[in-house]
GROMACS .gro file of C-alpha atoms in nm:
model
  148
    1ASN     CA    1  -1.499   0.691   0.851
    2MET     CA    2  -1.345   0.424   0.812
    3VAL     CA    3  -1.594   0.159   1.042
    4SER     CA    4  -1.801   0.157   0.763
    5VAL     CA    5  -1.658  -0.007   0.507
    6PRO     CA    6  -1.704  -0.388   0.655
    7TYR     CA    7  -1.256  -0.448   0.540
    8PHE     CA    8  -1.182  -0.228   0.825
    9GLN     CA    9  -1.445  -0.256   1.117
   10ARG     CA   10  -1.219  -0.492   1.262
   11HIS     CA   11  -0.921  -0.281   1.300
   12GLY     CA   12  -1.071   0.055   1.238
   13PRO     CA   13  -1.307   0.127   1.563
   14HIS     CA   14  -0.949   0.148   1.769
   15VAL     CA   15  -0.706   0.294   1.502
   16GLU     CA   16  -0.957   0.588   1.290
   17LYS     CA   17  -0.949   0.768   1.678
   18GLY     CA   18  -0.545   0.772   1.689
   19LEU     CA   19  -0.501   0.885   1.292
   20LEU     CA   20  -0.777   1.113   1.355
   21ALA     CA   21  -0.583   1.293   1.637
   22ARG     CA   22  -0.277   1.262   1.511
   23ALA     CA   23  -0.319   1.403   1.184
   24ASP     CA   24  -0.246   1.815   1.157
   25VAL     CA   25  -0.602   1.867   0.947
   26VAL     CA   26  -0.878   1.681   0.877
   27VAL     CA   27  -1.037   1.711   0.530
   28THR     CA   28  -1.440   1.557   0.568
   29ASN     CA   29  -1.693   1.557   0.207
   30SER     CA   30  -1.958   1.610   0.439
   31ALA     CA   31  -2.145   1.720   0.742
   32TYR     CA   32  -2.217   1.429   0.919
   33LEU     CA   33  -1.893   1.293   0.876
   34ASN     CA   34  -1.712   1.666   0.963
   35ASP     CA   35  -1.901   1.593   1.290
   36TYR     CA   36  -1.739   1.249   1.371
   37ALA     CA   37  -1.373   1.400   1.289
   38LEU     CA   38  -1.449   1.753   1.544
   39GLN     CA   39  -1.490   1.448   1.811
   40THR     CA   40  -1.162   1.438   1.800
   41ASN     CA   41  -0.982   1.709   1.575
   42PRO     CA   42  -1.017   2.086   1.649
   43ASN     CA   43  -0.855   2.086   1.239
   44SER     CA   44  -1.159   1.885   1.119
   45PHE     CA   45  -1.323   2.135   0.786
   46ASP     CA   46  -1.632   1.969   0.579
   47ILE     CA   47  -1.502   2.086   0.167
   48GLY     CA   48  -1.883   1.955   0.054
   49GLN     CA   49  -1.901   1.734  -0.206
   50GLY     CA   50  -1.777   1.907  -0.590
   51CYS     CA   51  -1.650   1.855  -0.874
   52ALA     CA   52  -1.450   2.074  -1.138
   53ALA     CA   53  -1.795   2.165  -1.337
   54ALA     CA   54  -1.582   2.363  -1.639
   55GLU     CA   55  -1.499   2.084  -1.720
   56LEU     CA   56  -1.777   1.807  -1.694
   57LEU     CA   57  -2.040   2.044  -1.838
   58PRO     CA   58  -1.901   2.158  -2.159
   59GLU     CA   59  -2.074   2.374  -2.427
   60LEU     CA   60  -2.354   2.243  -2.556
   61PRO     CA   61  -2.358   2.040  -2.797
   62ALA     CA   62  -2.138   1.813  -2.680
   63VAL     CA   63  -2.005   1.461  -2.886
   64LEU     CA   64  -2.230   1.160  -2.783
   65PRO     CA   65  -2.128   0.903  -2.669
   66ALA     CA   66  -2.028   0.572  -2.900
   67ASP     CA   67  -2.158   0.344  -2.650
   68MET     CA   68  -2.479   0.611  -2.560
   69VAL     CA   69  -2.565   0.580  -2.977
   70ALA     CA   70  -2.798   0.264  -2.939
   71ILE     CA   71  -2.902   0.344  -2.595
   72PRO     CA   72  -3.285   0.538  -2.682
   73GLY     CA   73  -3.540   0.828  -2.509
   74PHE     CA   74  -3.540   0.955  -2.180
   75ARG     CA   75  -3.161   0.902  -1.998
   76ILE     CA   76  -3.139   0.888  -1.662
   77GLY     CA   77  -2.787   0.906  -1.520
   78TYR     CA   78  -2.503   0.890  -1.302
   79THR     CA   79  -2.097   0.858  -1.290
   80GLY     CA   80  -1.925   0.775  -1.025
   81PHE     CA   81  -1.812   0.423  -0.834
   82LEU     CA   82  -2.133   0.167  -0.816
   83THR     CA   83  -2.079   0.067  -0.461
   84ASP     CA   84  -2.507   0.009  -0.253
   85LEU     CA   85  -2.273   0.222   0.000
   86ARG     CA   86  -2.381   0.442  -0.159
   87LEU     CA   87  -2.658   0.358  -0.401
   88ASP     CA   88  -2.980   0.258  -0.290
   89ILE     CA   89  -3.022  -0.007  -0.531
   90ASP     CA   90  -3.440  -0.095  -0.515
   91LEU     CA   91  -3.490   0.305  -0.528
   92LEU     CA   92  -3.217   0.251  -0.970
   93LEU     CA   93  -3.441  -0.020  -0.938
   94ALA     CA   94  -3.796   0.136  -0.897
   95ILE     CA   95  -3.689   0.432  -1.119
   96ALA     CA   96  -3.505   0.231  -1.412
   97ARG     CA   97  -3.820   0.254  -1.664
   98TRP     CA   98  -3.679   0.500  -1.829
   99SER     CA   99  -3.368   0.417  -1.997
  100LEU     CA  100  -3.119   0.470  -1.711
  101VAL     CA  101  -2.722   0.477  -1.721
  102LEU     CA  102  -2.448   0.386  -1.510
  103VAL     CA  103  -2.079   0.460  -1.605
  104GLY     CA  104  -1.817   0.413  -1.356
  105PRO     CA  105  -1.703   0.050  -1.167
  106GLU     CA  106  -1.923  -0.188  -0.954
  107ASP     CA  107  -1.898  -0.369  -0.616
  108LYS     CA  108  -1.947  -0.714  -0.618
  109ALA     CA  109  -2.349  -0.567  -0.455
  110PHE     CA  110  -2.429  -0.347  -0.829
  111LYS     CA  111  -2.204  -0.666  -1.062
  112GLN     CA  112  -2.525  -0.946  -0.858
  113SER     CA  113  -2.755  -0.672  -0.890
  114LYS     CA  114  -3.127  -0.716  -1.046
  115LEU     CA  115  -3.008  -0.394  -1.248
  116HIS     CA  116  -2.847  -0.671  -1.498
  117GLU     CA  117  -3.135  -0.799  -1.520
  118LEU     CA  118  -3.298  -0.498  -1.733
  119THR     CA  119  -3.290  -0.417  -2.019
  120ASN     CA  120  -3.324  -0.059  -1.986
  121VAL     CA  121  -3.043  -0.033  -1.771
  122TYR     CA  122  -2.703   0.052  -1.921
  123PHE     CA  123  -2.309  -0.056  -1.751
  124LEU     CA  124  -2.094   0.178  -1.976
  125GLY     CA  125  -1.763   0.096  -1.671
  126SER     CA  126  -1.541   0.300  -1.607
  127LYS     CA  127  -1.426   0.637  -1.825
  128GLN     CA  128  -1.091   0.862  -1.792
  129PRO     CA  129  -1.210   1.224  -1.647
  130ASP     CA  130  -1.178   1.371  -1.898
  131GLN     CA  131  -1.509   1.174  -2.097
  132LEU     CA  132  -1.707   1.234  -1.835
  133ALA     CA  133  -1.848   1.561  -1.986
  134GLY     CA  134  -1.985   1.382  -2.279
  135TYR     CA  135  -2.188   1.154  -2.088
  136ILE     CA  136  -2.291   1.393  -1.831
  137ALA     CA  137  -2.404   1.662  -2.113
  138HIS     CA  138  -2.658   1.375  -2.271
  139PHE     CA  139  -2.832   1.263  -1.939
  140GLU     CA  140  -3.205   1.470  -1.894
  141THR     CA  141  -3.188   1.766  -1.668
  142GLU     CA  142  -3.439   1.898  -1.434
  143ARG     CA  143  -3.555   2.061  -1.744
  144THR     CA  144  -3.692   1.830  -1.955
  145TYR     CA  145  -3.805   1.632  -1.596
  146GLN     CA  146  -4.041   1.983  -1.557
  147MET     CA  147  -4.147   1.985  -1.950
  148LEU     CA  148  -4.326   1.628  -1.897
   0.00000   0.00000   0.00000
């Protein structure tokens, strides 16, 4: 969906449909994008959002990453590209009353956001895929929320 990204808004509208039409197969990661692609290419398939869960959720206890040792208590976390195209900065500000751990590269909006002014928001930067399990294992879970 090139036209949703500012960089592509100039040429995207006239290039995108041609690319979709010429592709042998179009793979999307959402029902919305699949419906969009199907308008141009009948060989479009939604494979959904996903990850290799076995690699990301090892048997506990996982070793607490060194850069999380000083982060106190109740940790809410996210791993992935920190971009305002996908994440609502205002919503993150609203839930940042606990330790908010953000793992991944940041776009300009995130780098300039008020999240950096909060003492309980931790930007840990990019990590290798094989390191992510250690972070995810130490984020709070649905079970933790039910105990509150």
